[in-house]
Amino acid sequence: MSEETKVKNRPFVVCHMLLTSLDGKIDGAFFGAPETAPALKAYGDLRKFYQCQAVLYGTITMLGGFAEGKVAGLPETDNLPEREDYVNPDGRAVENFIVSMDPEGILKFSSHILEKKGRPAAHVIEALTKKVPPEYLSYLRGLGISYVFAGQKRLDCRILLEKLSAQFGITRLMAAGGGVTNWSLLQEGLIDELSLVIAPVADGSTSAVSCFERADFMPQHGPEAFHLKDIERLEGDALWIRYER
């Protein structure tokens, strides 16, 4: 099956990340450096360039700035839903989505809509596995949060993307964090374009996350190669580099 045919069955996926220049980190102290500010602004502005309907985040990224921590003490109920996809009709009418990869069902929310300063309101879609307890499904339905199942114990990114296309009409999706999520997509051949905004700053941290990281639970996979598509110098000695598969 050709890449063109695959994209027809799923959204076009761009991985758009802000990096340090020399050590490839996507978080850490460098975000607070004044020399990073022009690159950070450009990174935010360039999100509009791709006109994506949805942004995909991993669990750690969601905990870092979107979810309200981890859910706890879910009440027991007699009316537990089946482990089947749930689409909130009102949420489907929204033009913007945040897709939250939450395989174990741990994230806490207060609404099916998330609003970040400077960005349009977005409907939350939880990406789950079948090991999520039914009480969590009741919790999500009570908030009107849509969810889809994509795997038994580990998220299958291809199934997830195909469901996002079929059930929500999403044709363009941005992967914006973190490293394990990015590698999960890349190792399955699901990243069509790689967009890197590089800040002229070195961090040196040995614990900060890099752009692509393979978790211990993931299968071994060889290196993935890209072709350079374009490179542009930005304000403040930052660079915008675009690669394609």
PDB file of C-alpha atoms in Angstrom:
ATOM      1  CA  MET A   1       0.000   0.000   0.000  1.00  0.00           C
ATOM      2  CA  SER A   2       1.450   3.387  -0.967  1.00  0.00           C
ATOM      3  CA  GLU A   3       1.909   6.272   1.470  1.00  0.00           C
ATOM      4  CA  GLU A   4      -0.639   8.248  -0.538  1.00  0.00           C
ATOM      5  CA  THR A   5      -3.249   5.502  -0.054  1.00  0.00           C
ATOM      6  CA  LYS A   6      -2.491   5.274   3.658  1.00  0.00           C
ATOM      7  CA  VAL A   7      -3.014   9.001   4.146  1.00  0.00           C
ATOM      8  CA  LYS A   8      -6.439   8.724   2.516  1.00  0.00           C
ATOM      9  CA  ASN A   9      -7.498   6.378   5.329  1.00  0.00           C
ATOM     10  CA  ARG A  10      -6.132   8.558   8.121  1.00  0.00           C
ATOM     11  CA  PRO A  11      -5.245  12.190   8.815  1.00  0.00           C
ATOM     12  CA  PHE A  12      -2.127  13.814   7.425  1.00  0.00           C
ATOM     13  CA  VAL A  13       0.220  13.950  10.427  1.00  0.00           C
ATOM     14  CA  VAL A  14       2.812  16.638  11.082  1.00  0.00           C
ATOM     15  CA  CYS A  15       5.086  16.419  14.114  1.00  0.00           C
ATOM     16  CA  HIS A  16       5.724  20.066  15.107  1.00  0.00           C
ATOM     17  CA  MET A  17       8.262  20.590  17.899  1.00  0.00           C
ATOM     18  CA  LEU A  18      10.395  23.292  19.525  1.00  0.00           C
ATOM     19  CA  LEU A  19      13.948  22.050  20.129  1.00  0.00           C
ATOM     20  CA  THR A  20      17.185  23.284  21.611  1.00  0.00           C
ATOM     21  CA  SER A  21      19.880  23.654  19.009  1.00  0.00           C
ATOM     22  CA  LEU A  22      22.566  21.196  20.037  1.00  0.00           C
ATOM     23  CA  ASP A  23      21.068  18.540  22.263  1.00  0.00           C
ATOM     24  CA  GLY A  24      17.597  18.021  20.760  1.00  0.00           C
ATOM     25  CA  LYS A  25      15.588  18.445  23.970  1.00  0.00           C
ATOM     26  CA  ILE A  26      11.905  19.400  23.911  1.00  0.00           C
ATOM     27  CA  ASP A  27      11.585  20.457  27.552  1.00  0.00           C
ATOM     28  CA  GLY A  28      13.745  21.786  30.352  1.00  0.00           C
ATOM     29  CA  ALA A  29      15.337  25.001  31.536  1.00  0.00           C
ATOM     30  CA  PHE A  30      16.018  26.285  28.027  1.00  0.00           C
ATOM     31  CA  PHE A  31      12.375  27.361  27.724  1.00  0.00           C
ATOM     32  CA  GLY A  32      13.097  30.119  30.239  1.00  0.00           C
ATOM     33  CA  ALA A  33      16.211  31.447  28.491  1.00  0.00           C
ATOM     34  CA  PRO A  34      15.660  34.883  26.859  1.00  0.00           C
ATOM     35  CA  GLU A  35      17.381  33.628  23.688  1.00  0.00           C
ATOM     36  CA  THR A  36      14.621  31.034  23.321  1.00  0.00           C
ATOM     37  CA  ALA A  37      11.813  33.632  23.240  1.00  0.00           C
ATOM     38  CA  PRO A  38      11.905  34.363  19.465  1.00  0.00           C
ATOM     39  CA  ALA A  39      11.883  30.641  18.642  1.00  0.00           C
ATOM     40  CA  LEU A  40       9.053  30.012  21.100  1.00  0.00           C
ATOM     41  CA  LYS A  41       6.937  32.749  19.501  1.00  0.00           C
ATOM     42  CA  ALA A  42       7.673  31.432  16.015  1.00  0.00           C
ATOM     43  CA  TYR A  43       6.752  27.916  17.106  1.00  0.00           C
ATOM     44  CA  GLY A  44       3.340  29.126  18.267  1.00  0.00           C
ATOM     45  CA  ASP A  45       2.750  31.212  15.139  1.00  0.00           C
ATOM     46  CA  LEU A  46       3.711  28.354  12.817  1.00  0.00           C
ATOM     47  CA  ARG A  47       1.065  26.072  14.282  1.00  0.00           C
ATOM     48  CA  LYS A  48      -1.424  28.010  12.149  1.00  0.00           C
ATOM     49  CA  PHE A  49       0.611  27.273   9.008  1.00  0.00           C
ATOM     50  CA  TYR A  50      -0.473  23.633   9.008  1.00  0.00           C
ATOM     51  CA  GLN A  51      -4.208  24.312   9.576  1.00  0.00           C
ATOM     52  CA  CYS A  52      -4.648  21.150  11.635  1.00  0.00           C
ATOM     53  CA  GLN A  53      -8.047  20.360  13.131  1.00  0.00           C
ATOM     54  CA  ALA A  54      -6.576  18.318  15.956  1.00  0.00           C
ATOM     55  CA  VAL A  55      -3.498  18.268  18.181  1.00  0.00           C
ATOM     56  CA  LEU A  56      -2.285  14.995  19.696  1.00  0.00           C
ATOM     57  CA  TYR A  57      -0.616  14.907  23.118  1.00  0.00           C
ATOM     58  CA  GLY A  58       0.762  12.068  25.237  1.00  0.00           C
ATOM     59  CA  THR A  59      -0.233  11.452  28.857  1.00  0.00           C
ATOM     60  CA  ILE A  60       2.782  13.256  30.333  1.00  0.00           C
ATOM     61  CA  THR A  61       2.179  16.343  28.207  1.00  0.00           C
ATOM     62  CA  MET A  62      -1.501  16.339  29.149  1.00  0.00           C
ATOM     63  CA  LEU A  63      -0.564  16.197  32.839  1.00  0.00           C
ATOM     64  CA  GLY A  64       1.915  19.015  32.314  1.00  0.00           C
ATOM     65  CA  GLY A  65      -0.486  21.616  30.993  1.00  0.00           C
ATOM     66  CA  PHE A  66      -3.930  20.405  29.943  1.00  0.00           C
ATOM     67  CA  ALA A  67      -5.503  17.876  32.318  1.00  0.00           C
ATOM     68  CA  GLU A  68      -6.246  18.711  35.954  1.00  0.00           C
ATOM     69  CA  GLY A  69      -4.058  15.990  37.385  1.00  0.00           C
ATOM     70  CA  LYS A  70      -4.969  12.347  37.904  1.00  0.00           C
ATOM     71  CA  VAL A  71      -8.508  11.209  38.627  1.00  0.00           C
ATOM     72  CA  ALA A  72      -9.109   9.400  41.907  1.00  0.00           C
ATOM     73  CA  GLY A  73     -11.985   7.870  43.855  1.00  0.00           C
ATOM     74  CA  LEU A  74     -14.398   7.271  41.009  1.00  0.00           C
ATOM     75  CA  PRO A  75     -17.825   6.327  42.383  1.00  0.00           C
ATOM     76  CA  GLU A  76     -19.258   2.887  41.696  1.00  0.00           C
ATOM     77  CA  THR A  77     -22.359   2.743  39.529  1.00  0.00           C
ATOM     78  CA  ASP A  78     -24.746   0.036  38.344  1.00  0.00           C
ATOM     79  CA  ASN A  79     -25.005   1.488  34.840  1.00  0.00           C
ATOM     80  CA  LEU A  80     -21.515   0.840  33.527  1.00  0.00           C
ATOM     81  CA  PRO A  81     -21.045   1.410  29.789  1.00  0.00           C
ATOM     82  CA  GLU A  82     -19.631  -1.201  27.443  1.00  0.00           C
ATOM     83  CA  ARG A  83     -16.088  -0.746  26.165  1.00  0.00           C
ATOM     84  CA  GLU A  84     -17.210   0.857  22.917  1.00  0.00           C
ATOM     85  CA  ASP A  85     -16.312   4.171  21.292  1.00  0.00           C
ATOM     86  CA  TYR A  86     -18.340   7.175  22.434  1.00  0.00           C
ATOM     87  CA  VAL A  87     -18.771  10.333  20.367  1.00  0.00           C
ATOM     88  CA  ASN A  88     -20.414  13.357  21.950  1.00  0.00           C
ATOM     89  CA  PRO A  89     -22.590  14.860  19.160  1.00  0.00           C
ATOM     90  CA  ASP A  90     -22.009  18.366  20.518  1.00  0.00           C
ATOM     91  CA  GLY A  91     -18.277  17.822  20.619  1.00  0.00           C
ATOM     92  CA  ARG A  92     -18.226  16.565  17.068  1.00  0.00           C
ATOM     93  CA  ALA A  93     -19.631  19.905  15.913  1.00  0.00           C
ATOM     94  CA  VAL A  94     -16.532  21.703  17.252  1.00  0.00           C
ATOM     95  CA  GLU A  95     -13.881  22.529  14.652  1.00  0.00           C
ATOM     96  CA  ASN A  96     -10.890  21.914  16.932  1.00  0.00           C
ATOM     97  CA  PHE A  97      -9.881  18.828  18.899  1.00  0.00           C
ATOM     98  CA  ILE A  98      -7.298  17.821  21.469  1.00  0.00           C
ATOM     99  CA  VAL A  99      -6.581  14.107  21.251  1.00  0.00           C
ATOM    100  CA  SER A 100      -5.318  12.813  24.585  1.00  0.00           C
ATOM    101  CA  MET A 101      -3.403   9.531  24.610  1.00  0.00           C
ATOM    102  CA  ASP A 102      -4.465   8.027  27.942  1.00  0.00           C
ATOM    103  CA  PRO A 103      -4.130   4.229  27.648  1.00  0.00           C
ATOM    104  CA  GLU A 104      -4.883   3.509  31.317  1.00  0.00           C
ATOM    105  CA  GLY A 105      -7.593   6.140  31.873  1.00  0.00           C
ATOM    106  CA  ILE A 106      -5.982   8.281  34.573  1.00  0.00           C
ATOM    107  CA  LEU A 107      -6.510  11.894  33.478  1.00  0.00           C
ATOM    108  CA  LYS A 108      -8.821  14.293  35.278  1.00  0.00           C
ATOM    109  CA  PHE A 109     -10.928  16.932  33.516  1.00  0.00           C
ATOM    110  CA  SER A 110     -13.684  19.372  34.439  1.00  0.00           C
ATOM    111  CA  SER A 111     -15.204  19.755  30.962  1.00  0.00           C
ATOM    112  CA  HIS A 112     -15.172  18.275  27.473  1.00  0.00           C
ATOM    113  CA  ILE A 113     -13.790  21.605  26.245  1.00  0.00           C
ATOM    114  CA  LEU A 114     -10.222  22.760  26.842  1.00  0.00           C
ATOM    115  CA  GLU A 115      -9.202  26.380  26.349  1.00  0.00           C
ATOM    116  CA  LYS A 116      -5.608  27.572  26.255  1.00  0.00           C
ATOM    117  CA  LYS A 117      -4.701  31.243  26.048  1.00  0.00           C
ATOM    118  CA  GLY A 118      -4.254  32.321  22.450  1.00  0.00           C
ATOM    119  CA  ARG A 119      -5.739  29.114  21.030  1.00  0.00           C
ATOM    120  CA  PRO A 120      -9.302  28.228  20.029  1.00  0.00           C
ATOM    121  CA  ALA A 121     -11.448  26.094  22.324  1.00  0.00           C
ATOM    122  CA  ALA A 122     -11.024  22.398  21.595  1.00  0.00           C
ATOM    123  CA  HIS A 123     -13.127  19.303  22.274  1.00  0.00           C
ATOM    124  CA  VAL A 124     -11.274  16.533  24.119  1.00  0.00           C
ATOM    125  CA  ILE A 125     -11.039  13.066  22.575  1.00  0.00           C
ATOM    126  CA  GLU A 126      -9.557  10.458  24.894  1.00  0.00           C
ATOM    127  CA  ALA A 127      -7.569   7.653  23.222  1.00  0.00           C
ATOM    128  CA  LEU A 128      -7.964   4.554  25.421  1.00  0.00           C
ATOM    129  CA  THR A 129      -7.147   0.861  25.585  1.00  0.00           C
ATOM    130  CA  LYS A 130      -9.483  -1.912  26.671  1.00  0.00           C
ATOM    131  CA  LYS A 131      -7.818  -2.108  30.112  1.00  0.00           C
ATOM    132  CA  VAL A 132      -9.461   1.174  31.172  1.00  0.00           C
ATOM    133  CA  PRO A 133     -11.996   0.500  33.978  1.00  0.00           C
ATOM    134  CA  PRO A 134     -15.673   1.038  33.088  1.00  0.00           C
ATOM    135  CA  GLU A 135     -16.016   3.555  35.939  1.00  0.00           C
ATOM    136  CA  TYR A 136     -13.661   5.839  34.033  1.00  0.00           C
ATOM    137  CA  LEU A 137     -15.852   5.569  30.945  1.00  0.00           C
ATOM    138  CA  SER A 138     -18.848   6.673  33.025  1.00  0.00           C
ATOM    139  CA  TYR A 139     -16.751   9.575  34.287  1.00  0.00           C
ATOM    140  CA  LEU A 140     -15.876  10.684  30.745  1.00  0.00           C
ATOM    141  CA  ARG A 141     -19.469  10.366  29.531  1.00  0.00           C
ATOM    142  CA  GLY A 142     -20.655  12.442  32.461  1.00  0.00           C
ATOM    143  CA  LEU A 143     -18.391  15.244  31.258  1.00  0.00           C
ATOM    144  CA  GLY A 144     -19.330  14.764  27.604  1.00  0.00           C
ATOM    145  CA  ILE A 145     -15.787  13.773  26.655  1.00  0.00           C
ATOM    146  CA  SER A 146     -15.587  11.628  23.541  1.00  0.00           C
ATOM    147  CA  TYR A 147     -13.356   8.560  23.589  1.00  0.00           C
ATOM    148  CA  VAL A 148     -12.162   5.851  21.227  1.00  0.00           C
ATOM    149  CA  PHE A 149     -10.501   2.506  21.872  1.00  0.00           C
ATOM    150  CA  ALA A 150      -7.311   1.755  19.974  1.00  0.00           C
ATOM    151  CA  GLY A 151      -5.761  -1.420  21.300  1.00  0.00           C
ATOM    152  CA  GLN A 152      -6.036  -3.971  24.090  1.00  0.00           C
ATOM    153  CA  LYS A 153      -3.138  -3.085  26.410  1.00  0.00           C
ATOM    154  CA  ARG A 154      -1.037  -0.699  24.294  1.00  0.00           C
ATOM    155  CA  LEU A 155      -2.292   2.062  22.030  1.00  0.00           C
ATOM    156  CA  ASP A 156      -2.253   1.231  18.328  1.00  0.00           C
ATOM    157  CA  CYS A 157      -1.621   4.560  16.625  1.00  0.00           C
ATOM    158  CA  ARG A 158      -2.838   3.429  13.210  1.00  0.00           C
ATOM    159  CA  ILE A 159      -6.201   2.319  14.598  1.00  0.00           C
ATOM    160  CA  LEU A 160      -6.447   5.606  16.493  1.00  0.00           C
ATOM    161  CA  LEU A 161      -5.793   7.726  13.411  1.00  0.00           C
ATOM    162  CA  GLU A 162      -8.236   5.758  11.297  1.00  0.00           C
ATOM    163  CA  LYS A 163     -10.951   6.243  13.939  1.00  0.00           C
ATOM    164  CA  LEU A 164     -10.233   9.974  14.187  1.00  0.00           C
ATOM    165  CA  SER A 165     -10.744  10.222  10.453  1.00  0.00           C
ATOM    166  CA  ALA A 166     -13.860   8.056  10.275  1.00  0.00           C
ATOM    167  CA  GLN A 167     -15.681   9.284  13.393  1.00  0.00           C
ATOM    168  CA  PHE A 168     -14.643  12.930  13.618  1.00  0.00           C
ATOM    169  CA  GLY A 169     -13.740  13.830  10.039  1.00  0.00           C
ATOM    170  CA  ILE A 170     -10.208  14.848  11.048  1.00  0.00           C
ATOM    171  CA  THR A 171      -7.997  15.165   7.979  1.00  0.00           C
ATOM    172  CA  ARG A 172      -4.972  17.028   9.419  1.00  0.00           C
ATOM    173  CA  LEU A 173      -3.448  16.271  12.810  1.00  0.00           C
ATOM    174  CA  MET A 174      -0.485  17.786  14.660  1.00  0.00           C
ATOM    175  CA  ALA A 175       1.608  15.691  17.026  1.00  0.00           C
ATOM    176  CA  ALA A 176       3.073  18.131  19.551  1.00  0.00           C
ATOM    177  CA  GLY A 177       4.448  16.040  22.405  1.00  0.00           C
ATOM    178  CA  GLY A 178       6.092  14.204  23.842  1.00  0.00           C
ATOM    179  CA  GLY A 179       8.998  12.045  22.816  1.00  0.00           C
ATOM    180  CA  VAL A 180       7.368   8.637  23.368  1.00  0.00           C
ATOM    181  CA  THR A 181       4.226   9.707  21.501  1.00  0.00           C
ATOM    182  CA  ASN A 182       6.324  10.986  18.605  1.00  0.00           C
ATOM    183  CA  TRP A 183       8.305   7.748  18.382  1.00  0.00           C
ATOM    184  CA  SER A 184       5.129   5.660  18.614  1.00  0.00           C
ATOM    185  CA  LEU A 185       3.855   7.392  15.491  1.00  0.00           C
ATOM    186  CA  LEU A 186       7.191   7.371  13.691  1.00  0.00           C
ATOM    187  CA  GLN A 187       7.925   3.677  14.164  1.00  0.00           C
ATOM    188  CA  GLU A 188       4.557   2.860  12.585  1.00  0.00           C
ATOM    189  CA  GLY A 189       5.256   5.099   9.582  1.00  0.00           C
ATOM    190  CA  LEU A 190       2.550   7.569  10.574  1.00  0.00           C
ATOM    191  CA  ILE A 191       4.432  10.881  10.498  1.00  0.00           C
ATOM    192  CA  ASP A 192       4.206  12.555   7.093  1.00  0.00           C
ATOM    193  CA  GLU A 193       6.125  15.735   7.910  1.00  0.00           C
ATOM    194  CA  LEU A 194       8.539  16.729  10.661  1.00  0.00           C
ATOM    195  CA  SER A 195       8.584  20.440  11.558  1.00  0.00           C
ATOM    196  CA  LEU A 196      11.352  21.583  13.913  1.00  0.00           C
ATOM    197  CA  VAL A 197      11.769  25.087  15.283  1.00  0.00           C
ATOM    198  CA  ILE A 198      15.280  25.170  16.718  1.00  0.00           C
ATOM    199  CA  ALA A 199      16.299  27.652  19.404  1.00  0.00           C
ATOM    200  CA  PRO A 200      19.977  28.740  19.511  1.00  0.00           C
ATOM    201  CA  VAL A 201      20.385  27.423  23.050  1.00  0.00           C
ATOM    202  CA  ALA A 202      22.130  24.376  24.543  1.00  0.00           C
ATOM    203  CA  ASP A 203      20.669  22.823  27.682  1.00  0.00           C
ATOM    204  CA  GLY A 204      22.981  19.962  28.594  1.00  0.00           C
ATOM    205  CA  SER A 205      20.377  18.164  30.704  1.00  0.00           C
ATOM    206  CA  THR A 206      20.652  14.388  30.915  1.00  0.00           C
ATOM    207  CA  SER A 207      17.052  13.989  32.091  1.00  0.00           C
ATOM    208  CA  ALA A 208      15.053  16.262  29.759  1.00  0.00           C
ATOM    209  CA  VAL A 209      12.993  14.552  27.062  1.00  0.00           C
ATOM    210  CA  SER A 210      14.248  14.467  23.473  1.00  0.00           C
ATOM    211  CA  CYS A 211      12.127  14.720  20.340  1.00  0.00           C
ATOM    212  CA  PHE A 212      11.890  10.945  19.844  1.00  0.00           C
ATOM    213  CA  GLU A 213      12.161   8.413  22.661  1.00  0.00           C
ATOM    214  CA  ARG A 214      11.484   4.674  22.736  1.00  0.00           C
ATOM    215  CA  ALA A 215       9.948   3.525  26.011  1.00  0.00           C
ATOM    216  CA  ASP A 216      10.981   0.182  27.505  1.00  0.00           C
ATOM    217  CA  PHE A 217       7.565  -1.335  26.764  1.00  0.00           C
ATOM    218  CA  MET A 218       7.866  -0.571  23.042  1.00  0.00           C
ATOM    219  CA  PRO A 219       9.333  -3.036  20.527  1.00  0.00           C
ATOM    220  CA  GLN A 220      12.810  -2.579  19.125  1.00  0.00           C
ATOM    221  CA  HIS A 221      12.849  -0.581  15.901  1.00  0.00           C
ATOM    222  CA  GLY A 222      15.605   0.593  13.591  1.00  0.00           C
ATOM    223  CA  PRO A 223      16.412   4.205  12.697  1.00  0.00           C
ATOM    224  CA  GLU A 224      13.969   6.211  10.603  1.00  0.00           C
ATOM    225  CA  ALA A 225      15.195   8.545   7.851  1.00  0.00           C
ATOM    226  CA  PHE A 226      13.739  11.777   6.457  1.00  0.00           C
ATOM    227  CA  HIS A 227      14.348  13.985   3.425  1.00  0.00           C
ATOM    228  CA  LEU A 228      14.939  17.708   3.855  1.00  0.00           C
ATOM    229  CA  LYS A 229      11.987  19.687   2.524  1.00  0.00           C
ATOM    230  CA  ASP A 230      12.827  23.265   3.495  1.00  0.00           C
ATOM    231  CA  ILE A 231      14.872  25.359   5.906  1.00  0.00           C
ATOM    232  CA  GLU A 232      14.266  28.955   6.948  1.00  0.00           C
ATOM    233  CA  ARG A 233      16.158  31.328   9.209  1.00  0.00           C
ATOM    234  CA  LEU A 234      13.921  33.023  11.770  1.00  0.00           C
ATOM    235  CA  GLU A 235      14.280  35.994  14.086  1.00  0.00           C
ATOM    236  CA  GLY A 236      16.761  35.600  16.912  1.00  0.00           C
ATOM    237  CA  ASP A 237      18.976  33.089  15.053  1.00  0.00           C
ATOM    238  CA  ALA A 238      16.292  30.411  15.279  1.00  0.00           C
ATOM    239  CA  LEU A 239      15.738  27.932  12.447  1.00  0.00           C
ATOM    240  CA  TRP A 240      12.618  26.320  11.023  1.00  0.00           C
ATOM    241  CA  ILE A 241      13.492  22.986   9.419  1.00  0.00           C
ATOM    242  CA  ARG A 242      10.968  20.822   7.613  1.00  0.00           C
ATOM    243  CA  TYR A 243      11.494  17.191   6.699  1.00  0.00           C
ATOM    244  CA  GLU A 244       9.258  14.673   4.942  1.00  0.00           C
ATOM    245  CA  ARG A 245       9.233  10.899   4.889  1.00  0.00           C
TER     246      ARG A 245
END
